[in-house]
């Protein structure tokens, strides 16, 4: 149905709420030959018009708190695990 959002750093699942199109956001998925981690739901439904702002907020959080200096831990899942 969707292209494996459960293993993506950031994914959006289309969802209707009160007749309005929006998206449920999930974060932190990962898959490799050594490990797999399923994304977790943020519990946030985002209206279509606010999708860019919500994405910016997630990316800014990763920029400020994520392990960007270590390529082995340069994924959202490591930030979520902390």
Coordinates of N, CA, C and O in Angstrom, one line a residue:
X1 N 0.8 -1.2 0.0 CA 0.0 0.0 0.0 C 0.9 1.3 0.0 O 0.8 2.1 -0.9
X2 N 1.7 1.4 0.9 CA 2.7 2.5 1.0 C 4.1 1.9 0.8 O 4.3 0.7 1.1
X3 N 5.0 2.7 0.4 CA 6.4 2.2 0.2 C 7.2 2.1 1.5 O 8.1 2.8 1.7
X4 N 6.8 1.1 2.3 CA 7.6 0.8 3.6 C 7.8 2.0 4.5 O 9.0 2.3 4.8
X5 N 6.8 2.7 4.9 CA 7.0 3.9 5.8 C 7.5 3.5 7.1 O 8.2 4.2 7.8
X6 N 7.3 2.2 7.5 CA 7.7 1.7 8.8 C 9.2 1.6 9.0 O 9.7 1.4 10.1
X7 N 10.0 1.7 7.9 CA 11.5 1.7 8.0 C 12.1 3.0 7.5 O 13.3 3.0 7.2
X8 N 11.3 4.0 7.5 CA 11.9 5.3 7.1 C 12.2 6.2 8.3 O 11.6 6.1 9.3
X9 N 13.2 7.1 8.1 CA 13.5 8.1 9.2 C 12.2 9.0 9.4 O 12.0 9.3 10.6
X10 N 11.5 9.3 8.4 CA 10.4 10.2 8.5 C 9.4 9.8 7.4 O 9.8 9.8 6.2
X11 N 8.2 9.6 7.8 CA 7.2 9.2 6.8 C 5.8 9.8 7.1 O 5.5 10.1 8.3
X12 N 5.0 9.9 6.1 CA 3.7 10.5 6.3 C 2.6 9.5 5.7 O 2.7 9.1 4.6
X13 N 1.6 9.2 6.6 CA 0.6 8.3 6.2 C -0.7 9.2 6.0 O -1.2 9.8 6.9
X14 N -1.2 9.2 4.7 CA -2.4 10.0 4.5 C -3.6 9.6 5.4 O -3.8 8.4 5.6
X15 N -4.3 10.5 6.0 CA -5.4 10.3 6.9 C -6.4 11.4 6.9 O -6.0 12.6 6.8
X16 N -7.7 11.0 6.9 CA -8.7 12.0 7.0 C -9.1 12.3 8.5 O -9.1 11.4 9.3
X17 N -9.4 13.5 8.8 CA -9.8 13.9 10.1 C -10.9 15.0 10.0 O -10.6 16.0 9.4
X18 N -12.1 14.7 10.4 CA -13.2 15.7 10.3 C -13.4 16.1 8.9 O -13.6 17.3 8.6
X19 N -13.2 15.2 7.9 CA -13.4 15.5 6.5 C -12.3 16.3 5.9 O -12.4 16.7 4.7
X20 N -11.2 16.4 6.6 CA -10.0 17.2 6.0 C -8.8 16.2 5.8 O -8.5 15.4 6.7
X21 N -8.2 16.3 4.7 CA -7.0 15.5 4.4 C -5.8 16.0 5.2 O -5.6 17.2 5.3
X22 N -5.1 15.1 5.7 CA -3.9 15.4 6.5 C -3.0 14.2 6.5 O -3.2 13.2 5.8
X23 N -2.1 14.2 7.4 CA -1.1 13.0 7.5 C -0.8 12.7 8.9 O -0.6 13.6 9.8
X24 N -0.7 11.4 9.2 CA -0.1 11.0 10.5 C 1.4 10.8 10.3 O 1.8 10.3 9.3
X25 N 2.2 11.4 11.2 CA 3.7 11.3 11.0 C 4.2 10.2 11.8 O 3.8 10.0 13.0
X26 N 5.2 9.5 11.2 CA 5.9 8.4 11.9 C 7.4 8.7 11.7 O 7.8 9.2 10.7
X27 N 8.2 8.3 12.7 CA 9.6 8.6 12.6 C 10.4 7.5 13.2 O 10.0 6.6 13.9
X28 N 11.7 7.4 12.8 CA 12.7 6.5 13.4 C 12.9 5.1 12.9 O 13.5 4.3 13.5
X29 N 12.3 4.8 11.7 CA 12.5 3.5 11.1 C 13.9 3.3 10.6 O 14.6 4.2 10.3
X30 N 14.3 2.0 10.5 CA 15.7 1.7 10.1 C 15.7 0.2 9.7 O 15.1 -0.6 10.3
X31 N 16.5 -0.1 8.7 CA 16.7 -1.5 8.4 C 18.1 -1.7 7.8 O 18.6 -0.8 7.0
X32 N 18.8 -2.7 8.2 CA 20.1 -3.0 7.7 C 20.2 -4.5 7.8 O 19.3 -5.2 8.3
X33 N 21.4 -5.0 7.4 CA 21.6 -6.5 7.6 C 21.8 -6.9 9.0 O 21.7 -8.1 9.4
X34 N 22.0 -5.9 9.9 CA 22.3 -6.2 11.3 C 21.2 -5.9 12.2 O 21.1 -6.4 13.4
X35 N 20.3 -5.0 11.8 CA 19.3 -4.5 12.7 C 18.1 -3.9 12.0 O 18.3 -3.4 10.9
X36 N 16.9 -4.0 12.6 CA 15.7 -3.4 12.0 C 15.0 -2.7 13.2 O 14.9 -3.2 14.3
X37 N 14.5 -1.5 12.9 CA 13.7 -0.8 13.9 C 12.5 -0.2 13.2 O 12.6 0.4 12.2
X38 N 11.4 -0.5 13.7 CA 10.1 0.0 13.1 C 9.9 1.4 13.6 O 10.1 1.8 14.8
X39 N 9.4 2.2 12.7 CA 9.0 3.6 13.0 C 8.0 3.7 14.2 O 7.2 2.8 14.4
X40 N 8.0 4.8 14.9 CA 7.0 5.0 15.9 C 6.2 6.2 15.5 O 6.6 7.1 14.9
X41 N 4.9 6.1 15.9 CA 4.0 7.2 15.6 C 4.2 8.4 16.5 O 4.5 8.2 17.7
X42 N 4.2 9.6 16.0 CA 4.4 10.8 16.8 C 3.1 11.1 17.5 O 3.1 12.0 18.4
X43 N 2.0 10.5 17.1 CA 0.7 10.9 17.7 C 0.2 12.3 17.3 O -0.5 12.9 18.0
X44 N 0.7 12.6 16.1 CA 0.4 14.0 15.5 C -0.3 13.8 14.2 O 0.3 13.2 13.3
X45 N -1.5 14.3 14.0 CA -2.1 14.4 12.7 C -1.8 15.8 12.2 O -2.1 16.8 12.9
X46 N -1.3 15.9 11.0 CA -0.9 17.2 10.5 C -1.7 17.6 9.3 O -1.8 16.8 8.3
X47 N -2.4 18.7 9.3 CA -3.2 19.1 8.1 C -2.2 19.3 6.9 O -1.1 19.6 7.0
X48 N -2.8 19.1 5.7 CA -2.0 19.2 4.5 C -1.2 20.5 4.4 O -0.1 20.5 4.0
X49 N -1.8 21.6 4.8 CA -1.2 22.9 4.7 C 0.0 23.2 5.7 O 0.7 24.1 5.5
X50 N 0.1 22.3 6.7 CA 1.1 22.5 7.7 C 2.2 21.4 7.6 O 3.1 21.3 8.5
X51 N 2.2 20.7 6.5 CA 3.1 19.6 6.4 C 4.6 20.0 6.3 O 5.5 19.5 6.9
X52 N 4.8 21.1 5.6 CA 6.2 21.6 5.5 C 6.7 22.1 6.8 O 7.9 21.8 7.2
X53 N 5.9 22.8 7.5 CA 6.3 23.3 8.9 C 6.6 22.2 9.8 O 7.5 22.2 10.6
X54 N 5.7 21.1 9.8 CA 5.9 20.0 10.7 C 7.2 19.2 10.3 O 8.0 18.8 11.2
X55 N 7.5 19.1 9.0 CA 8.7 18.4 8.6 C 9.9 19.2 9.0 O 10.9 18.7 9.5
X56 N 9.8 20.5 8.9 CA 10.9 21.4 9.4 C 11.2 21.2 10.8 O 12.4 21.2 11.3
X57 N 10.1 21.1 11.6 CA 10.3 20.9 13.1 C 11.0 19.6 13.4 O 11.9 19.6 14.3
X58 N 10.7 18.5 12.7 CA 11.3 17.3 13.0 C 12.8 17.3 12.5 O 13.7 16.9 13.2
X59 N 13.1 17.9 11.3 CA 14.4 18.0 10.9 C 15.3 18.9 11.7 O 16.5 18.6 11.9
X60 N 14.7 20.0 12.2 CA 15.5 20.9 13.1 C 15.8 20.2 14.4 O 16.9 20.3 14.9
X61 N 14.9 19.4 14.9 CA 15.2 18.6 16.1 C 16.3 17.7 15.9 O 17.2 17.6 16.7
X62 N 16.3 17.0 14.8 CA 17.4 16.1 14.5 C 18.7 16.8 14.3 O 19.8 16.4 14.8
X63 N 18.7 18.0 13.6 CA 19.9 18.8 13.4 C 20.5 19.2 14.8 O 21.7 19.1 15.0
X64 N 19.6 19.6 15.7 CA 20.1 20.1 17.0 C 20.5 19.0 18.0 O 21.4 19.3 18.8
X65 N 19.9 17.9 17.9 CA 20.1 16.9 19.0 C 20.6 15.5 18.4 O 20.9 14.6 19.2
X66 N 20.6 15.3 17.1 CA 21.0 14.0 16.6 C 22.5 13.8 16.5 O 23.2 14.7 16.7
X67 N 22.8 12.6 16.2 CA 24.3 12.2 16.2 C 24.8 12.4 14.7 O 25.1 11.5 14.0
X68 N 24.9 13.6 14.3 CA 25.3 13.9 12.9 C 26.8 13.7 12.7 O 27.2 13.4 11.6
X69 N 27.6 13.7 13.7 CA 29.0 13.5 13.6 C 29.5 12.1 13.5 O 30.6 11.8 13.1
X70 N 28.6 11.2 13.8 CA 28.9 9.7 13.8 C 28.0 9.1 12.8 O 26.8 8.9 13.0
X71 N 28.5 8.7 11.6 CA 27.7 8.1 10.5 C 27.0 6.9 11.0 O 26.0 6.5 10.4
X72 N 27.6 6.1 11.9 CA 26.9 4.9 12.4 C 25.7 5.2 13.2 O 24.8 4.3 13.3
X73 N 25.6 6.4 13.7 CA 24.4 6.8 14.5 C 23.7 8.0 13.9 O 23.0 8.7 14.6
X74 N 23.8 8.2 12.6 CA 23.2 9.3 12.0 C 21.8 9.1 11.5 O 21.5 9.5 10.4
X75 N 21.0 8.4 12.3 CA 19.6 8.2 11.9 C 18.7 8.6 13.1 O 19.1 8.7 14.2
X76 N 17.5 8.9 12.7 CA 16.5 9.4 13.7 C 16.3 8.3 14.8 O 16.0 8.7 16.0
X77 N 16.4 7.1 14.5 CA 16.1 6.0 15.5 C 17.0 6.1 16.7 O 16.6 5.9 17.8
X78 N 18.3 6.5 16.5 CA 19.2 6.7 17.6 C 18.8 7.8 18.5 O 18.9 7.7 19.8
X79 N 18.3 8.9 18.0 CA 17.8 10.0 18.8 C 16.6 9.6 19.6 O 16.5 9.9 20.8
X80 N 15.7 8.9 19.0 CA 14.5 8.4 19.6 C 14.8 7.4 20.8 O 14.2 7.5 21.8
X81 N 15.8 6.6 20.6 CA 16.2 5.6 21.6 C 16.7 6.3 22.9 O 16.6 5.7 23.9
X82 N 17.3 7.5 22.7 CA 17.8 8.2 23.9 C 16.7 8.7 24.7 O 16.6 9.0 25.8

